[in-house]
mmCIF file of C-alpha atoms in Angstrom:
data_model
loop_
_atom_site.group_PDB
_atom_site.id
_atom_site.type_symbol
_atom_site.label_atom_id
_atom_site.label_comp_id
_atom_site.label_asym_id
_atom_site.label_seq_id
_atom_site.Cartn_x
_atom_site.Cartn_y
_atom_site.Cartn_z
ATOM 1 C CA MET Z 1 -5.037 -2.881 -7.889
ATOM 2 C CA THR Z 2 -7.277 -0.348 -6.044
ATOM 3 C CA PRO Z 3 -5.670 2.237 -3.842
ATOM 4 C CA GLY Z 4 -6.881 0.506 -0.590
ATOM 5 C CA GLU Z 5 -5.360 -2.782 -1.847
ATOM 6 C CA TYR Z 6 -2.323 -0.881 -2.600
ATOM 7 C CA LEU Z 7 -2.024 0.282 1.010
ATOM 8 C CA ARG Z 8 -2.837 -3.191 2.513
ATOM 9 C CA ARG Z 9 -0.011 -4.762 0.412
ATOM 10 C CA ARG Z 10 2.335 -2.022 1.471
ATOM 11 C CA ARG Z 11 1.507 -2.463 4.962
ATOM 12 C CA LEU Z 12 1.792 -6.310 4.903
ATOM 13 C CA SER Z 13 5.023 -5.864 3.135
ATOM 14 C CA GLU Z 14 6.444 -4.208 6.208
ATOM 15 C CA HIS Z 15 5.078 -7.142 8.310
ATOM 16 C CA LEU Z 16 2.733 -4.776 10.039
ATOM 17 C CA THR Z 17 -0.714 -5.464 11.341
ATOM 18 C CA VAL Z 18 -3.607 -3.025 11.074
ATOM 19 C CA GLU Z 19 -3.398 -2.686 14.839
ATOM 20 C CA ASP Z 20 0.341 -1.792 14.542
ATOM 21 C CA VAL Z 21 -0.470 1.090 12.105
ATOM 22 C CA ALA Z 22 -3.511 2.206 14.042
ATOM 23 C CA GLY Z 23 -1.368 2.346 17.194
ATOM 24 C CA ARG Z 24 1.140 4.921 15.612
ATOM 25 C CA ILE Z 25 -1.608 7.130 13.942
ATOM 26 C CA HIS Z 26 -3.131 9.924 15.925
ATOM 27 C CA SER Z 27 -6.667 11.425 14.956
ATOM 28 C CA TRP Z 28 -8.686 14.198 15.360
ATOM 29 C CA PRO Z 29 -11.132 14.000 16.830
ATOM 30 C CA ARG Z 30 -9.595 11.493 19.032
ATOM 31 C CA LEU Z 31 -10.466 7.874 18.440
ATOM 32 C CA GLY Z 32 -9.696 4.710 20.245
ATOM 33 C CA LEU Z 33 -7.364 2.097 19.021
ATOM 34 C CA ASP Z 34 -10.241 -0.061 17.859
ATOM 35 C CA GLU Z 35 -12.016 2.920 15.963
ATOM 36 C CA ARG Z 36 -8.619 3.635 14.183
ATOM 37 C CA ALA Z 37 -8.136 0.044 13.268
ATOM 38 C CA ASN Z 38 -11.713 -0.174 11.843
ATOM 39 C CA TRP Z 39 -11.022 3.058 9.934
ATOM 40 C CA ILE Z 40 -8.003 1.615 8.366
ATOM 41 C CA ARG Z 41 -9.620 -1.618 7.488
ATOM 42 C CA GLN Z 42 -12.313 0.415 5.661
ATOM 43 C CA ILE Z 43 -9.741 2.503 3.663
ATOM 44 C CA GLU Z 44 -7.860 -0.943 2.806
ATOM 45 C CA ALA Z 45 -11.216 -2.318 1.675
ATOM 46 C CA ASP Z 46 -11.865 0.910 -0.308
ATOM 47 C CA VAL Z 47 -15.016 1.333 1.626
ATOM 48 C CA VAL Z 48 -14.003 4.874 2.412
ATOM 49 C CA PRO Z 49 -11.223 6.999 0.678
ATOM 50 C CA ALA Z 50 -8.166 7.998 2.547
ATOM 51 C CA THR Z 51 -7.645 11.648 2.763
ATOM 52 C CA PHE Z 52 -4.323 13.349 2.153
ATOM 53 C CA GLY Z 53 -3.839 13.562 5.888
ATOM 54 C CA THR Z 54 -4.278 9.900 6.326
ATOM 55 C CA ILE Z 55 -2.086 9.019 3.253
ATOM 56 C CA ALA Z 56 0.738 11.221 4.935
ATOM 57 C CA ALA Z 57 0.157 9.675 8.330
ATOM 58 C CA ILE Z 58 0.516 6.121 6.966
ATOM 59 C CA GLY Z 59 3.507 7.235 4.795
ATOM 60 C CA HIS Z 60 5.390 7.977 8.049
ATOM 61 C CA ILE Z 61 4.884 4.359 8.925
ATOM 62 C CA VAL Z 62 4.881 2.453 5.732
ATOM 63 C CA PRO Z 63 6.890 3.378 2.543
ATOM 64 C CA ILE Z 64 4.236 4.400 -0.172
ATOM 65 C CA ASP Z 65 4.816 5.832 -3.616
ATOM 66 C CA ALA Z 66 2.553 8.813 -3.759
ATOM 67 C CA GLN Z 67 2.549 8.909 -7.512
ATOM 68 C CA ALA Z 68 1.513 5.249 -7.824
ATOM 69 C CA LEU Z 69 -1.237 5.796 -5.365
ATOM 70 C CA ALA Z 70 -2.403 8.748 -7.196
ATOM 71 C CA ALA Z 71 -2.413 6.992 -10.425
ATOM 72 C CA LEU Z 72 -4.411 4.083 -8.823
ATOM 73 C CA ASP Z 73 -6.921 6.743 -7.448
ATOM 74 C CA ALA Z 74 -7.231 8.390 -10.767
ATOM 75 C CA ILE Z 75 -8.049 5.135 -12.234
ATOM 76 C CA ARG Z 76 -10.685 4.481 -9.529
ATOM 77 C CA LEU Z 77 -12.335 7.779 -10.213
ATOM 78 C CA GLY Z 78 -12.198 6.881 -14.094
ATOM 79 C CA ILE Z 79 -9.865 10.057 -14.939
ATOM 80 C CA GLY Z 80 -6.781 7.915 -15.370
ATOM 81 C CA GLU Z 81 -5.631 5.039 -17.379
ATOM 82 C CA ARG Z 82 -1.873 4.875 -16.822
ATOM 83 C CA VAL Z 83 -1.455 1.811 -14.585
ATOM 84 C CA PRO Z 84 1.933 2.311 -12.451
ATOM 85 C CA GLN Z 85 4.236 -0.540 -12.481
ATOM 86 C CA LEU Z 86 3.718 -2.402 -9.088
ATOM 87 C CA CYS Z 87 4.941 -5.614 -7.794
ATOM 88 C CA ALA Z 88 1.749 -7.762 -7.572
ATOM 89 C CA HIS Z 89 2.765 -9.164 -4.193
ATOM 90 C CA CYS Z 90 3.989 -6.173 -2.059
ATOM 91 C CA ALA Z 91 3.064 -3.276 -4.354
ATOM 92 C CA ILE Z 92 6.462 -1.677 -4.350
ATOM 93 C CA THR Z 93 7.544 0.438 -7.392
ATOM 94 C CA PRO Z 94 10.920 0.043 -9.222
ATOM 95 C CA TRP Z 95 11.597 3.586 -7.749
ATOM 96 C CA GLN Z 96 11.257 2.860 -4.084
ATOM 97 C CA VAL Z 97 13.431 0.991 -1.650
ATOM 98 C CA ILE Z 98 14.931 -1.452 -4.136
ATOM 99 C CA PRO Z 99 18.262 -0.315 -5.416
ATOM 100 C CA SER Z 100 18.546 0.745 -9.040
ATOM 101 C CA HIS Z 101 20.793 -2.181 -9.946
ATOM 102 C CA ALA Z 102 18.206 -4.738 -8.897
ATOM 103 C CA LEU Z 103 16.444 -5.711 -12.092
ATOM 104 C CA TRP Z 104 12.891 -6.973 -12.331
ATOM 105 C CA SER Z 105 12.608 -10.195 -14.055
ATOM 106 C CA ARG Z 106 8.775 -9.553 -14.790
ATOM 107 C CA PRO Z 107 7.096 -6.156 -14.653
ATOM 108 C CA ASP Z 108 4.829 -7.375 -11.806
ATOM 109 C CA LEU Z 109 7.279 -9.146 -9.641
ATOM 110 C CA CYS Z 110 10.047 -7.322 -7.666
ATOM 111 C CA PRO Z 111 13.374 -8.841 -6.921
ATOM 112 C CA VAL Z 112 12.660 -9.209 -3.239
ATOM 113 C CA CYS Z 113 9.329 -11.187 -3.696
ATOM 114 C CA GLU Z 114 11.013 -13.208 -6.457
ATOM 115 C CA LYS Z 115 13.852 -14.237 -4.250
ATOM 116 C CA HIS Z 116 12.240 -14.481 -0.716
ATOM 117 C CA GLY Z 117 8.591 -15.116 -1.710
ATOM 118 C CA PRO Z 118 5.734 -12.748 -1.056
ATOM 119 C CA PRO Z 119 4.921 -11.350 2.276
ATOM 120 C CA PRO Z 120 2.184 -13.320 4.176
ATOM 121 C CA GLY Z 121 -1.173 -12.290 3.147
ATOM 122 C CA THR Z 122 -0.120 -10.858 -0.339
ATOM 123 C CA GLU Z 123 0.110 -14.097 -2.299
ATOM 124 C CA VAL Z 124 -1.340 -13.880 -5.914
ATOM 125 C CA THR Z 125 -2.190 -16.755 -8.193
ATOM 126 C CA TRP Z 126 -0.988 -16.425 -11.629
#
């Protein structure tokens, strides 16, 4: 999973559109909603990397695991090899929102996605 795909799956797991996130992020220089939405789409497609400020802004809207995102970025840059444990659908880590008593039956499937199905747009074919 790439850093952009991670951010996309985390956004979709919160049932937010790109426009929802773009509407809550402020930019400098000031960009219109369409420009901010396009910028987020480029980040999620890994066309442009997200800056620390962008990640922090998105993190106020969408729960992200900074360590998992940093590990994915290190892999993208060719300087890391430790793949974080992520749900293949919603990209959540075991250390995030899910209570510690909720056990994962598979390393790539969180209990929420296993019980309720993946969030729309995050389906993975095994």
